Coordinates of C-alpha atoms and ligand atoms in Angstrom, one line a residue:
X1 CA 0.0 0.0 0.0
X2 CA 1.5 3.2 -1.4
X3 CA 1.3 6.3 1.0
X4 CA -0.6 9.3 -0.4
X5 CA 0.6 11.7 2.1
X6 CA 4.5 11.5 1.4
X7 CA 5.0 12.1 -2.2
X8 CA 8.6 12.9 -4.1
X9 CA 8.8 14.3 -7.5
X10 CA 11.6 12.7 -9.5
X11 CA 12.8 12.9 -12.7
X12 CA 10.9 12.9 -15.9
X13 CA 7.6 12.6 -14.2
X14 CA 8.5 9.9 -11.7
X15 CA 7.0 9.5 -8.8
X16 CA 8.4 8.4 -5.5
X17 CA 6.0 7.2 -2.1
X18 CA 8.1 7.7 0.9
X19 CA 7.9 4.0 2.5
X20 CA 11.0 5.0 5.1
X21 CA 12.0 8.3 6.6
X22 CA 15.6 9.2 7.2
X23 CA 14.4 8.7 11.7
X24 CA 12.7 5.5 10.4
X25 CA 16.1 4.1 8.7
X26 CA 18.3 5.4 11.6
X27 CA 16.2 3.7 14.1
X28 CA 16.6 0.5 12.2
X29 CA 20.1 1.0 11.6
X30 CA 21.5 1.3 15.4
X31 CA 19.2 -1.5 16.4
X32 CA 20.9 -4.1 14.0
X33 CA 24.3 -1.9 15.2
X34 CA 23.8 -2.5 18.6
X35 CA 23.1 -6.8 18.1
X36 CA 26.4 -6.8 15.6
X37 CA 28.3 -5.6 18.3
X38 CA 27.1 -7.8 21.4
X39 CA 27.9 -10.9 18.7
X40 CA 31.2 -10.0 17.3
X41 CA 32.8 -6.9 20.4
X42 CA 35.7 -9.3 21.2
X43 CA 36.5 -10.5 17.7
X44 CA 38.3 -10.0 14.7
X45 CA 35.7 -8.9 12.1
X46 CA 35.5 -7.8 8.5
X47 CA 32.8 -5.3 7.6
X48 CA 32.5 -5.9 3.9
X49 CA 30.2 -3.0 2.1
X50 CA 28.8 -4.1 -1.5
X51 CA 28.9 -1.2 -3.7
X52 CA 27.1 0.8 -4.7
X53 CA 23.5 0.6 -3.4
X54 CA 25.0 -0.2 0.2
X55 CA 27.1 2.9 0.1
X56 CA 25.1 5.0 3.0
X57 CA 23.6 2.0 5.0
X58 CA 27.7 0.8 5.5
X59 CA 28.9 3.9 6.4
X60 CA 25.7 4.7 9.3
X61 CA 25.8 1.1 10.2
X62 CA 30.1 0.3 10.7
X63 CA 30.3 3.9 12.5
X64 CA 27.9 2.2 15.3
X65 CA 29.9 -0.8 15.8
X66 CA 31.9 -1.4 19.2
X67 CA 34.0 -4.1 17.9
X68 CA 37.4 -2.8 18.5
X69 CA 39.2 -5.1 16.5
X70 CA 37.1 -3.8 12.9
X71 CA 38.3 -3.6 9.7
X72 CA 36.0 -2.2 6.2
X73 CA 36.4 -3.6 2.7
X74 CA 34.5 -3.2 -0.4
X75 CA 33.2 -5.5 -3.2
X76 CA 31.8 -4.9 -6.6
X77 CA 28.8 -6.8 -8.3
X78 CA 26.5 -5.7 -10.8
X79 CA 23.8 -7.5 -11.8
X80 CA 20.9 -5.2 -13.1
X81 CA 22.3 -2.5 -15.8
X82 CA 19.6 0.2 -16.4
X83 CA 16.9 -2.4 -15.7
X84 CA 14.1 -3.0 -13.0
X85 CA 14.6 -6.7 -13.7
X86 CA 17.6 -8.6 -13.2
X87 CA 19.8 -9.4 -15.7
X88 CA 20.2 -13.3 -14.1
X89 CA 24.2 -12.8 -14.2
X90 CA 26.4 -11.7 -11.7
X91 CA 29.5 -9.9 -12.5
X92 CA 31.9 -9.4 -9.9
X93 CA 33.4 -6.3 -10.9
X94 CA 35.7 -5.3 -7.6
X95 CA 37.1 -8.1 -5.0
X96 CA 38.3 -7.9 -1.2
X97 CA 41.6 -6.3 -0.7
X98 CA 41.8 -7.7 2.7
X99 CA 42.7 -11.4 4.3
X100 CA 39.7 -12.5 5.6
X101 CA 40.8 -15.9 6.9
X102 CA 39.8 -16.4 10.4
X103 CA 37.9 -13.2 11.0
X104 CA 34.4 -12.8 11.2
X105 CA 32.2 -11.5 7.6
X106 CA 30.0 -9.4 8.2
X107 CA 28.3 -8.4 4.3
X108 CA 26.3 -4.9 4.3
X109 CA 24.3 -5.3 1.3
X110 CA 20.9 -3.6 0.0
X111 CA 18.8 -5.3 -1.3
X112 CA 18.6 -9.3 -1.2
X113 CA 15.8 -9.6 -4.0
X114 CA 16.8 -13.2 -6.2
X115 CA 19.3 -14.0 -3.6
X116 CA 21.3 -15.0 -7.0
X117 CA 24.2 -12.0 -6.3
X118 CA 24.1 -13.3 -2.3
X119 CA 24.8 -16.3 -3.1
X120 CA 27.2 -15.8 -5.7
X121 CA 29.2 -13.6 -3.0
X122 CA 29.2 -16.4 -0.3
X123 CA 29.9 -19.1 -2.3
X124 CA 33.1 -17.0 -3.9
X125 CA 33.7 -16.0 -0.1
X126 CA 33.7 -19.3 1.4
X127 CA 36.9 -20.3 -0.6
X128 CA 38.5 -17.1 1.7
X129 CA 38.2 -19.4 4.8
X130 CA 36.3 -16.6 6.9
X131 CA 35.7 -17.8 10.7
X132 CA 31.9 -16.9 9.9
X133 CA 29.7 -15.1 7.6
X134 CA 27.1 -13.2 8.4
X135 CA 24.2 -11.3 6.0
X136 CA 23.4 -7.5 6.7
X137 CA 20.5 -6.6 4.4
X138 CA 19.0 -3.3 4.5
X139 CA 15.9 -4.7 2.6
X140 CA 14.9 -8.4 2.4
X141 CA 12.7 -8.4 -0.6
X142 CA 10.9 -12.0 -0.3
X143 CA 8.4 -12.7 -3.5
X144 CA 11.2 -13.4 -6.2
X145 CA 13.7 -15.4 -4.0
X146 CA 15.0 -18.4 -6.3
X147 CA 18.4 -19.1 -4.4
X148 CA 17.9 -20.5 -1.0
X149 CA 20.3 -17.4 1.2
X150 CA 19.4 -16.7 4.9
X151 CA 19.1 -13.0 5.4
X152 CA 20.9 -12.9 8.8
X153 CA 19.2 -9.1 9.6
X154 CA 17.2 -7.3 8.0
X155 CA 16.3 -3.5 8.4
X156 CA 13.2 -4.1 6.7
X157 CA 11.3 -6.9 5.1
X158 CA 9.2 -6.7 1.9
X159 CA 7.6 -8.9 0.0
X160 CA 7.8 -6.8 -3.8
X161 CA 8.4 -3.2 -5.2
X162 CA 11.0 -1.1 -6.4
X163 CA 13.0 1.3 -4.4
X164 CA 14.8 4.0 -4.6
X165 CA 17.2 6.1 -1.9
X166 CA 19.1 5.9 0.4
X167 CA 22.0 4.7 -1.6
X168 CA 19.3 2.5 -4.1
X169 CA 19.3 4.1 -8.0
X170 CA 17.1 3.6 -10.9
X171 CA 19.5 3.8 -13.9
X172 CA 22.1 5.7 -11.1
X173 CA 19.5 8.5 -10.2
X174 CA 18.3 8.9 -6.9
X175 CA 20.7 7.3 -4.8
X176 CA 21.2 10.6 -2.9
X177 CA 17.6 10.5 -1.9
X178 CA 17.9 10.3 2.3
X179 CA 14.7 8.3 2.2
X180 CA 13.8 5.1 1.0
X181 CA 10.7 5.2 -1.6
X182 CA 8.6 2.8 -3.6
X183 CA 9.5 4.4 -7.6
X184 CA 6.6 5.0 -9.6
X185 CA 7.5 5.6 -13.6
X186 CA 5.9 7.6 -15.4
X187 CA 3.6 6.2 -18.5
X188 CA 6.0 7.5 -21.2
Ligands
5GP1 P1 19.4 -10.3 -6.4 O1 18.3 -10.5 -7.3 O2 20.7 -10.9 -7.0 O3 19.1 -10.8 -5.0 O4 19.6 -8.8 -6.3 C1 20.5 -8.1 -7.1 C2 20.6 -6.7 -6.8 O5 19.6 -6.0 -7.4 C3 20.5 -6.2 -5.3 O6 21.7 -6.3 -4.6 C4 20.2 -4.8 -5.5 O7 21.4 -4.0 -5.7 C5 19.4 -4.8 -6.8 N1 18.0 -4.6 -6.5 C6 17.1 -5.6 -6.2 N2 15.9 -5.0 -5.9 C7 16.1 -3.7 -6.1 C8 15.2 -2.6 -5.9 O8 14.0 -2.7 -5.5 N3 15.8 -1.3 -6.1 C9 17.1 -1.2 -6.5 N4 17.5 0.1 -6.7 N5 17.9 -2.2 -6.6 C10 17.4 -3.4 -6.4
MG2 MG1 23.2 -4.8 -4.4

């Protein structure tokens, strides 16, 4: 159900329903903070961000942790082009810099929608001998799962849509958005 009452105009006559305020998405973000750090405080850990759509929820969420011993890396994967549909490949385009052997994984990721890029990751990440691996989702989109990936947290659960915001683009615009919206296109 869209909101009426919080309405952004895009680009081109695209409309975007404001599903989570910048509060709401804070609010989410320390709680999931706060149970990362009673699990991991004491232990070596790898915060691994995967770019781009994860972008602002990896760098609110790591600067909440209290795990002393904390270190950040990026990966690349790309799996929708200018599309609203996946493309059904994932290209890794950027891997780890950093040794991940023995320390614990945690992966901040956007959206898990397929699960196919999730999986991909894991599978590729398993042969890096972490201690554990653990799945950081900002939003757990449910109604076109085909790989079988447990979505360790979640900020939000949905079942189908497609957002925008908050580090999510359509064709690279509105990641800068400090919301997260539902995007309606325009008939064009
Ligand atoms: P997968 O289908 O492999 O689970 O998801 C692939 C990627 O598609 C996600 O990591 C995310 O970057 C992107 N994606 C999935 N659903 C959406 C959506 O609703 N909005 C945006 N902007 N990207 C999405
Ligand atoms: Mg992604």
């Amino acid at each position: 159900m869209l909101n009426a009452d919080r309405i952004v105009h895009g680009l081109d006559g695209d409309l975007l329903h404001e599903l989570y305020s910048p509060p709401e998405i804070q609010k989410r973000v320390s709680a999931m903070a706060r149970e990362l750090s009673s699990r991991f405080r004491g232990e070596p850990t790898v915060a691994v961000c995967v770019l781009r759509g994860a972008v602002f929820f990896f760098s609110d969420l790591v600067r909440q942790l209290q795990i002393p011993d904390l270190k950040l890396d990026f990966v690349g994967l790309s799996s929708y082009g200018a599309e609203q549909e996946s493309s059904g490949r994932v290209d890794v385009t950027r891997w780890l810099s950093l040794d991940v052997a023995d320390a614990n994984v945690i992966i901040v990721e956007d959206i898990v929608d397929t699960g196919l890029s999730m999986r991909t990751l894991m599978e590729r990440l398993n042969g890096a001998s972490p201690r554990s691996c653990t799945l950081c989702a900002l939003i757990d989109k449910t109604a076109h799962r085909t790989c079988k990936v447990d979505v360790d947290y979640a900020c939000f659960r949905v079942s189908d849509g497609f957002f925008v915001g908050y580090g999510l683009d359509f064709a690279q615009k509105y990641r800068h958005f400090p919301g997260i919206y539902e995007l309606e296109r325009s008939e064009q």
